[in-house]
XYZ file of N, CA and C in Angstrom:
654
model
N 46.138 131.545 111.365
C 45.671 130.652 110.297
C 46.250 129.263 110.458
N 47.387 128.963 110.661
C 48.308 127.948 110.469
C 47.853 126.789 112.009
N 47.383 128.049 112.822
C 46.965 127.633 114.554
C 45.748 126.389 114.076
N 45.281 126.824 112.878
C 43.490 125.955 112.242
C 44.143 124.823 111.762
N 45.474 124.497 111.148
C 45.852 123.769 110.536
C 46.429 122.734 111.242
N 46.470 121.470 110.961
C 46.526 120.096 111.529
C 48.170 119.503 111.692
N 49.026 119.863 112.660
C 49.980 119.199 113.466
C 50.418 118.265 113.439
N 51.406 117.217 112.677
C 51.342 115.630 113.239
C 52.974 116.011 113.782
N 53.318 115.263 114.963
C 54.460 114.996 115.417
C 55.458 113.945 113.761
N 56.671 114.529 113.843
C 57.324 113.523 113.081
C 58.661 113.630 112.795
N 59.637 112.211 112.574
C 61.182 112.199 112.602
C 61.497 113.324 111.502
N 63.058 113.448 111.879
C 63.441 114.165 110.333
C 63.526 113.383 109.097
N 63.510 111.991 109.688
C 63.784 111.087 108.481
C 62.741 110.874 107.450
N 61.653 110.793 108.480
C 60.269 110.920 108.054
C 59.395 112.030 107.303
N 59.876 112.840 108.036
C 59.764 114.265 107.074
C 60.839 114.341 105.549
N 61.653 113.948 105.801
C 62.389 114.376 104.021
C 61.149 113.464 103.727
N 60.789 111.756 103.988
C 60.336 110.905 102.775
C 59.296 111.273 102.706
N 58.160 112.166 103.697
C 57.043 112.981 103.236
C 57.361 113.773 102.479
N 57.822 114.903 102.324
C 58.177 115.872 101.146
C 58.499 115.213 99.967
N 59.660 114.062 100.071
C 59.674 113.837 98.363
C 58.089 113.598 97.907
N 57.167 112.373 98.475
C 56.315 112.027 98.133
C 55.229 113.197 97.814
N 55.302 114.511 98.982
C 54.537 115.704 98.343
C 55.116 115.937 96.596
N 56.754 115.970 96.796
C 57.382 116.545 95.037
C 56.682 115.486 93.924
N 57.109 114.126 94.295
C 56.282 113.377 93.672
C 55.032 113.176 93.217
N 54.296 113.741 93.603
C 52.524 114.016 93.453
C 52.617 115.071 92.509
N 53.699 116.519 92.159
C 53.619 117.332 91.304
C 54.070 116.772 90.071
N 53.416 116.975 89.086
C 53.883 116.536 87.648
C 54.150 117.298 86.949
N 53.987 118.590 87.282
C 54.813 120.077 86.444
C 54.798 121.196 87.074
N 56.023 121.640 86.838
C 55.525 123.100 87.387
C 54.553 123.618 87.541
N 54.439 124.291 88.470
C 53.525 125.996 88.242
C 53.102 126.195 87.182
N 54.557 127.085 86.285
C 54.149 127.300 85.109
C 54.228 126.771 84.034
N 54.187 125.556 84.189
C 53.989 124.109 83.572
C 55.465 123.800 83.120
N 56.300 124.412 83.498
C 58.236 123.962 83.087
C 58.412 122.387 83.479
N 58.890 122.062 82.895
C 59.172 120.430 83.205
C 59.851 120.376 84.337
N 60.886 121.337 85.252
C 61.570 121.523 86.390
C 60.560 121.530 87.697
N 61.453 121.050 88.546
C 60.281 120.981 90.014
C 61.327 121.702 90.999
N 60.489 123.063 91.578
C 61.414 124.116 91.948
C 60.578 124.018 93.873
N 61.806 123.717 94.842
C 61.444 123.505 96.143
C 61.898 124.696 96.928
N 61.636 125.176 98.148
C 62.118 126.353 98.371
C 61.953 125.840 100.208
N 63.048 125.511 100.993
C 62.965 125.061 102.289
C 63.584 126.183 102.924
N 63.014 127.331 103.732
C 62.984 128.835 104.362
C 63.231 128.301 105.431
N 64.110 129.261 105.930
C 64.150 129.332 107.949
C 65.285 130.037 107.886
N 64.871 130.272 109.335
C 66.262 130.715 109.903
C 67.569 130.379 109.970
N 68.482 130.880 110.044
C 70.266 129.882 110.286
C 69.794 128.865 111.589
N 69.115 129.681 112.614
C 69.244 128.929 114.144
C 68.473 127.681 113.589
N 67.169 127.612 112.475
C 66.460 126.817 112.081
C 66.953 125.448 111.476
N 68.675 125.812 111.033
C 68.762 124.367 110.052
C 68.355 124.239 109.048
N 67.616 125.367 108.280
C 67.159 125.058 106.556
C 67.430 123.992 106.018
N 68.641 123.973 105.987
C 69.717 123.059 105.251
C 69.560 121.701 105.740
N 69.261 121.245 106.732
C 69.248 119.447 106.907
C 68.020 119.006 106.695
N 66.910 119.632 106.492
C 65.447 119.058 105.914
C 65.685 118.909 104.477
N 66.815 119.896 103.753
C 66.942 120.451 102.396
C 67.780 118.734 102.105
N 68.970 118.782 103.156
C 69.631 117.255 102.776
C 68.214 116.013 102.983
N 67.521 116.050 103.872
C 66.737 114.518 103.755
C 66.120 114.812 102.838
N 65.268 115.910 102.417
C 64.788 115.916 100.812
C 65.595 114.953 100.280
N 66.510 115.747 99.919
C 67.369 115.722 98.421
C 67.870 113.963 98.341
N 67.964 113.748 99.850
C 68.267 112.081 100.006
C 67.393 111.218 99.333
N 66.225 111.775 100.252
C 65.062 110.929 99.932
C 64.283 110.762 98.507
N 64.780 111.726 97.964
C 64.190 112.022 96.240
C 65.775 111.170 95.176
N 66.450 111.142 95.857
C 67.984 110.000 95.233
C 67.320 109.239 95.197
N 66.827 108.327 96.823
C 66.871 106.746 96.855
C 65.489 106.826 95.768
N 64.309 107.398 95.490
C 63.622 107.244 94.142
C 64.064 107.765 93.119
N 65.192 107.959 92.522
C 66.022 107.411 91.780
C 65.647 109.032 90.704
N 65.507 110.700 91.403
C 65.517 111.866 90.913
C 66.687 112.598 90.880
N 66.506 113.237 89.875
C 68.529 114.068 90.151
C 67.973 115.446 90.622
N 68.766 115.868 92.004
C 68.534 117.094 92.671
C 69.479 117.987 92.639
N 69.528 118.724 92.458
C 70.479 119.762 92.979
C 70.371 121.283 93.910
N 70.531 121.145 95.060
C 70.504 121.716 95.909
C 71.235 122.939 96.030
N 70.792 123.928 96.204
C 71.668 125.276 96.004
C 71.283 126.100 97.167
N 72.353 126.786 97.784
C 72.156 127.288 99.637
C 72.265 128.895 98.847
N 70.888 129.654 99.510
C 71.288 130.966 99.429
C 72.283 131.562 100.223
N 72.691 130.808 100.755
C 74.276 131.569 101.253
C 74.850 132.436 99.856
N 74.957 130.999 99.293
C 75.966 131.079 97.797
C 75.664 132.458 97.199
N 74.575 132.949 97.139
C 73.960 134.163 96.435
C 73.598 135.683 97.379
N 75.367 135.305 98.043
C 74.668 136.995 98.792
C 75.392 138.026 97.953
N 75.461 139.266 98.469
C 75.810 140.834 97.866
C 77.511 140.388 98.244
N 78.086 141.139 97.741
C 79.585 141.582 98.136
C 79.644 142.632 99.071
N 80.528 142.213 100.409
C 80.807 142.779 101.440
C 80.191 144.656 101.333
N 80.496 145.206 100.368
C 80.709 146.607 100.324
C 79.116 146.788 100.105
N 78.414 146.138 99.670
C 76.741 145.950 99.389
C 76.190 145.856 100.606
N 76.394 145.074 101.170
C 75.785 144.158 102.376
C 76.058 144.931 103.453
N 76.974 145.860 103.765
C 77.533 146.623 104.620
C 77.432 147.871 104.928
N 77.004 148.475 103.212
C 76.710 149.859 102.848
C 76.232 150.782 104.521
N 75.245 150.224 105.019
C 74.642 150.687 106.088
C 75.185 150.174 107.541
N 76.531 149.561 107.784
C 76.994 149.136 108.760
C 76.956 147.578 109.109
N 77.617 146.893 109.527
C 77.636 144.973 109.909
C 76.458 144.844 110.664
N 75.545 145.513 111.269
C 74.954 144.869 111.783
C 73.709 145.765 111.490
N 72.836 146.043 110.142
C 71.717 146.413 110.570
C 70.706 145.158 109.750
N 69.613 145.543 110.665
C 68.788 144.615 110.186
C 67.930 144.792 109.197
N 67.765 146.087 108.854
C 66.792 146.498 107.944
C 67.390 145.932 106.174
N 68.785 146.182 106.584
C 69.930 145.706 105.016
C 69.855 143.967 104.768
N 69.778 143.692 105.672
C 69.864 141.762 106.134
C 68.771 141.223 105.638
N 67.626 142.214 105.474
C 66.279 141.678 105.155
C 66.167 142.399 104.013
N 66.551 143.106 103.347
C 66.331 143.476 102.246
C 67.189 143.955 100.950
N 68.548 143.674 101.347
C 69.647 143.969 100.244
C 70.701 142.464 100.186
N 71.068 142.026 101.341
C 71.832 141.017 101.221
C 71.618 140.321 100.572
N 70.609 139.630 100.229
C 70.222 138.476 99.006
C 70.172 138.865 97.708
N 70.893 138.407 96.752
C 71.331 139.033 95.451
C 69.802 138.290 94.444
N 69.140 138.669 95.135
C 67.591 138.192 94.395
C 67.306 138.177 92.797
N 68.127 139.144 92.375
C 68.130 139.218 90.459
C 69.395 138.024 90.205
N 70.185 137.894 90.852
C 71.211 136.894 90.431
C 70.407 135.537 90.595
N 69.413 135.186 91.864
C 68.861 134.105 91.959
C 67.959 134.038 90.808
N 67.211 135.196 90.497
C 66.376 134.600 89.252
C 66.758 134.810 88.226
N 68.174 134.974 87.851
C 68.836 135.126 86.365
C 69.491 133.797 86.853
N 70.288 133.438 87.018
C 71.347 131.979 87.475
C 70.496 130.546 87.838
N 69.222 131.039 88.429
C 68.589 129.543 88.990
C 67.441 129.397 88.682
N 66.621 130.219 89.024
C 65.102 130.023 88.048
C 64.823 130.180 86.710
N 65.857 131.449 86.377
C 65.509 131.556 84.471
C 65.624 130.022 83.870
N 67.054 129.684 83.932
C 67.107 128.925 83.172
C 66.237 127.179 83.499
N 65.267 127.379 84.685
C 64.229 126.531 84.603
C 62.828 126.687 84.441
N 62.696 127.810 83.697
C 61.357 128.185 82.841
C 61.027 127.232 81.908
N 59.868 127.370 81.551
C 59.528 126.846 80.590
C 60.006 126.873 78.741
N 61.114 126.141 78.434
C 62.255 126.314 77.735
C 63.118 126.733 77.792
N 63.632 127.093 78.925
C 64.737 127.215 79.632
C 65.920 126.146 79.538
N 66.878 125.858 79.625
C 68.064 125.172 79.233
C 68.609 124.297 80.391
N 68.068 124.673 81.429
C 68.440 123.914 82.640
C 69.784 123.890 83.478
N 70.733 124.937 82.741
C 72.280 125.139 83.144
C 71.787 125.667 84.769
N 72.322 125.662 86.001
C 71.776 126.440 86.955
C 73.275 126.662 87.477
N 73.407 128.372 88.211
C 74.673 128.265 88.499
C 74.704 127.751 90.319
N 75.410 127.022 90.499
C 74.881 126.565 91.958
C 75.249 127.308 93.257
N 76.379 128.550 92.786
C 76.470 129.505 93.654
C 76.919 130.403 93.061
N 77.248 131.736 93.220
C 77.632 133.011 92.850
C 78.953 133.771 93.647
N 78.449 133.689 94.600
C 79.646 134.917 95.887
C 79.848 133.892 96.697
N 81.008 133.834 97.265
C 81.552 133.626 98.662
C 81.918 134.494 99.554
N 80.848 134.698 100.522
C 80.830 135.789 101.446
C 81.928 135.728 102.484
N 82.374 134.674 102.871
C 83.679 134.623 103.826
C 84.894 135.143 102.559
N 85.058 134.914 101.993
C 86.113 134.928 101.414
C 85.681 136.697 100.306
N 84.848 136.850 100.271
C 84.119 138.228 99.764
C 84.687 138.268 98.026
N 84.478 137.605 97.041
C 84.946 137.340 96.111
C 84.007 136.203 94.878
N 84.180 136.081 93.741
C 83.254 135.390 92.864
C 83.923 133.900 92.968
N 82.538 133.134 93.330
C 83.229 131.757 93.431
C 83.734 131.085 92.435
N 83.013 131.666 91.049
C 83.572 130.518 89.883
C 83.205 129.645 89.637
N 82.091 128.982 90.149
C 81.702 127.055 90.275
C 81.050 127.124 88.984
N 80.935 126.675 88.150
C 80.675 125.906 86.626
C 79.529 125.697 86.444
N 78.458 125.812 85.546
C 77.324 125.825 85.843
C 76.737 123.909 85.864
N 75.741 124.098 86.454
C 75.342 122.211 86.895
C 74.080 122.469 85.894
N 74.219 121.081 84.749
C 73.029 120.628 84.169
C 71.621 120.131 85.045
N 70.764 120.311 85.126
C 69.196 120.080 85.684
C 68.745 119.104 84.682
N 68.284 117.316 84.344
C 67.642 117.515 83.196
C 66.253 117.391 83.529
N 65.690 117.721 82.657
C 63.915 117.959 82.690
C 62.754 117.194 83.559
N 62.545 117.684 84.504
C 61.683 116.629 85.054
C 62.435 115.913 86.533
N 63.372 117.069 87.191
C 64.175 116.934 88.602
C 63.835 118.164 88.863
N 64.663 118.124 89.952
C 64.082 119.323 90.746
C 65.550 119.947 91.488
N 65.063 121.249 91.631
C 66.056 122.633 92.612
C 65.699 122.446 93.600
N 66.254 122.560 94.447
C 66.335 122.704 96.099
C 66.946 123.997 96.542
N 66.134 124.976 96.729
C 66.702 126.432 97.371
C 66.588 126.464 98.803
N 67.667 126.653 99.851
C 67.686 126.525 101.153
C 68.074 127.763 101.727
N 67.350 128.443 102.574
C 67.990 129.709 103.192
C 67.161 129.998 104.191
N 67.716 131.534 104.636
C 66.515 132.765 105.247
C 65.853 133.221 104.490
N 64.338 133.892 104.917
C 63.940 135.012 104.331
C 63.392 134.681 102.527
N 63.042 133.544 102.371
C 63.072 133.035 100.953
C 61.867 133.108 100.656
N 60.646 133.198 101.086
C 59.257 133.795 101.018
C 59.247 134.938 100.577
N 57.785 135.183 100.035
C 57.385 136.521 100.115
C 58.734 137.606 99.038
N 59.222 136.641 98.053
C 60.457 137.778 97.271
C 60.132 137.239 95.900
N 58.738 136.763 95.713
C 58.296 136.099 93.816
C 59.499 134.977 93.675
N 59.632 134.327 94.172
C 60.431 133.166 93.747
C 59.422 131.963 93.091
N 59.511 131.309 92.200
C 58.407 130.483 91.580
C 58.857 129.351 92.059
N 58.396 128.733 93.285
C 58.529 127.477 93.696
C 57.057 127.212 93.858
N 57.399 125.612 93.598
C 56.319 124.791 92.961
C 56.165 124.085 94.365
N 57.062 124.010 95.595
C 56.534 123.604 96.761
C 57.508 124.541 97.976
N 56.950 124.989 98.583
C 57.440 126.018 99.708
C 57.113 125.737 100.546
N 58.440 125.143 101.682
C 58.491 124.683 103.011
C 59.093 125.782 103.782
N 59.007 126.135 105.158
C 58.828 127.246 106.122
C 59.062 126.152 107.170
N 60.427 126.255 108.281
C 60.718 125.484 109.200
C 60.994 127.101 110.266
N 59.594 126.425 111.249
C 59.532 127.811 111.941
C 60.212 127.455 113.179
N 60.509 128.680 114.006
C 60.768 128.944 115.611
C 59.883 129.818 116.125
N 59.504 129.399 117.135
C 59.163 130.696 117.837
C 59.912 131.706 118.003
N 59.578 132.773 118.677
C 60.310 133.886 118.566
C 61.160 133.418 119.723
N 61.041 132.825 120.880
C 61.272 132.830 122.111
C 62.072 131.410 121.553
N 62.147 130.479 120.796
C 63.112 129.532 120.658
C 64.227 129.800 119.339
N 64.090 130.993 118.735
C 64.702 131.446 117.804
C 65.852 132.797 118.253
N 65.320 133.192 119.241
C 66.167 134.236 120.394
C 66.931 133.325 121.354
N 66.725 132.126 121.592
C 67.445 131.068 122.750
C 68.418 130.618 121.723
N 68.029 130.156 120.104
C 68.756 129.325 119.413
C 69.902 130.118 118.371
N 69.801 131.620 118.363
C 70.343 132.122 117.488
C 71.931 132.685 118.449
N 73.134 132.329 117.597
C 74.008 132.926 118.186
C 74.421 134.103 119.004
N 74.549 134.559 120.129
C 74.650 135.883 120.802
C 75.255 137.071 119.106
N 76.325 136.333 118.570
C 76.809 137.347 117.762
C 76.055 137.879 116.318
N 75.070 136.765 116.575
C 73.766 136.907 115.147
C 72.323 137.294 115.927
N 72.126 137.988 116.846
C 71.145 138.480 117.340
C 70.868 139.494 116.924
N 71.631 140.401 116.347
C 71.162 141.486 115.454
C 70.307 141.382 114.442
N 70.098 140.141 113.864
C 69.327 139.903 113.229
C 67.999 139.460 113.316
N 67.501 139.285 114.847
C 66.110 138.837 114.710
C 64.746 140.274 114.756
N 65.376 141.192 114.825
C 64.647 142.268 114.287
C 64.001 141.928 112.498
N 64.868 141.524 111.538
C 64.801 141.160 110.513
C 63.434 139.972 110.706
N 63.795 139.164 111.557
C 62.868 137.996 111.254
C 61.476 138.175 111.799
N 61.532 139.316 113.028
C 60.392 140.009 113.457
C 59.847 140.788 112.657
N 60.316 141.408 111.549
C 59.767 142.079 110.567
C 59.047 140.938 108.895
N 59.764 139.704 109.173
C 59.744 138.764 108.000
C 58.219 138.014 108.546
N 58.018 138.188 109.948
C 56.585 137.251 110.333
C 55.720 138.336 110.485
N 55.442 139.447 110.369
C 54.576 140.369 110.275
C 54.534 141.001 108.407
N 55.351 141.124 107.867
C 55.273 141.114 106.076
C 54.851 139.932 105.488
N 55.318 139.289 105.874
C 55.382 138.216 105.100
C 54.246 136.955 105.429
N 54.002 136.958 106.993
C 53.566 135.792 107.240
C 54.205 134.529 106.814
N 55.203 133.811 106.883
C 55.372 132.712 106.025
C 54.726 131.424 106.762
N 54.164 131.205 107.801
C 53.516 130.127 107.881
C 52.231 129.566 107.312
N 51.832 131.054 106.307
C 50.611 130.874 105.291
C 50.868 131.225 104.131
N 52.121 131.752 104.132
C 52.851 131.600 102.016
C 53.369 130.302 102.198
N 53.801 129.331 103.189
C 54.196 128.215 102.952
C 53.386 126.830 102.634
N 53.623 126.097 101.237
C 52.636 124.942 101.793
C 52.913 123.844 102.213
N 54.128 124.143 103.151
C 54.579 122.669 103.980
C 55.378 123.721 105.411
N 54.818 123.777 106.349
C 54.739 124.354 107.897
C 55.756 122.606 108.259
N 56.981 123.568 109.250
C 57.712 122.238 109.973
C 57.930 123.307 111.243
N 57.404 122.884 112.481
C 57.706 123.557 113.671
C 59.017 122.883 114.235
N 60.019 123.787 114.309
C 61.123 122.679 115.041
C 61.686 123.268 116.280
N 60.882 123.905 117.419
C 61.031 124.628 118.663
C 61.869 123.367 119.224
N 61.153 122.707 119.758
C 62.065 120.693 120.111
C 62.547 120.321 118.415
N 64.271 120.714 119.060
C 64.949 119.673 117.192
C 64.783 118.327 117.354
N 64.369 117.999 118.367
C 63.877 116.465 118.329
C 62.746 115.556 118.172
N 61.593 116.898 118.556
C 60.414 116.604 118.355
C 59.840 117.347 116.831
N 60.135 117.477 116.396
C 59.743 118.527 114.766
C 58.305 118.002 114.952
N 57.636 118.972 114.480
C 56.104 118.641 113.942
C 55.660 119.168 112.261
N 54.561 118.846 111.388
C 55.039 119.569 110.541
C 53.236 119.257 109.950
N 52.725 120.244 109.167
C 51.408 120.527 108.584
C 51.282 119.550 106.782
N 52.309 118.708 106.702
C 52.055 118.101 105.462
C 51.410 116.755 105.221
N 51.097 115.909 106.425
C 50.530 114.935 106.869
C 49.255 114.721 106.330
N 48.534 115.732 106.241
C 47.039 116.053 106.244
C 46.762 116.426 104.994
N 47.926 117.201 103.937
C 47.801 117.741 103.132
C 47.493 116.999 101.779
């Protein structure tokens, strides 16, 4: 499907100030909440996280308050995540992400009358313990930034869903020898899930220098 869809070569810099201007074009939620809920998916080897920073940049310098929250922050506790051994993939794709904590802590409270408190993380998985961080005010009419793996395809109500893909063959070159256990998971996440057609902003980043991305056209 995505193969039909229209390609433009483009910087990373260029890409955050396209996306704000996509956020910018939305004037309400989904479900009409005054909150504008973003959801930038990929892999670790992918970088989620630095498209998630030129967003969040690029929506500052027009003068929006963001707050950016890494599903890192929201995994299981060691004894959860592990239940089935450190390295399976079937648990990685389907228990590690504390998915009721994400939509009690970060989306509830940006419903429609919702209060806007969001907690900006939950667990610290290195340290295997509750982080404590204080909850961050949202006010009405800014936007969440959710950055991770695997963030498709789990009912998350984002109002714009970006998907920064690899090939399989540049996602097996780019992923750590000691995190290769995991691309079984992501081989199972592009056959469930498809996310290059639950997403409506496609960023190919096989060349991290050449990124290409499907929002140009859109």
């Amino acid at each position: 499907m995505m193969d039909r869809v229209r390609m433009e070569a483009v910087s990373w810099e260029r890409l955050g100030d396209g996306l704000a201007e996509r956020v910018d074009g939305l004037t309400a939620g989904r479900d009409g909440g005054p909150w504008l809920r973003v959801g930038i998916d990929g892999a670790p080897a992918a970088h989620p996280e630095e498209p998630a920073e030129r967003l969040a940049e690029a929506l500052r310098r027009r003068g929006r308050a963001v707050l950016a929250v890494p599903a890192a922050g929201f995994l299981r506790p060691a004894s959860l995540r592990y239940e089935f051994g450190r390295e399976d993939p079937d648990a990685y794709y389907d228990t590690w992400l504390d998915t009721g904590a994400l939509r009690r802590e970060v989306f509830g409270p940006l419903e429609p009358g919702g209060n806007g408190r969001v907690l900006p993380d939950l667990w610290d998985a290195e340290a295997d313990r509750a982080t404590r961080s204080p909850y961050a005010e949202l006010p009405p009419g800014e936007v969440l930034l959710l950055h991770g793996p695997l963030l498709l395809g789990r009912w998350f109500p984002f109002d714009l869903a970006v998907h920064v893909r690899l090939s399989p063959g540049a996602l097996a070159r780019r992923t750590d020898a000691a995190e290769r256990w995991t691309l079984p998971a992501f081989a199972r996440y592009e056959d469930e899930v498809r996310p290059e057609e639950a997403a409506d902003v496609v960023v190919r980043a096989d060349d991290p220098q050449r990124p290409a991305w499907s929002g140009a056209g859109a």
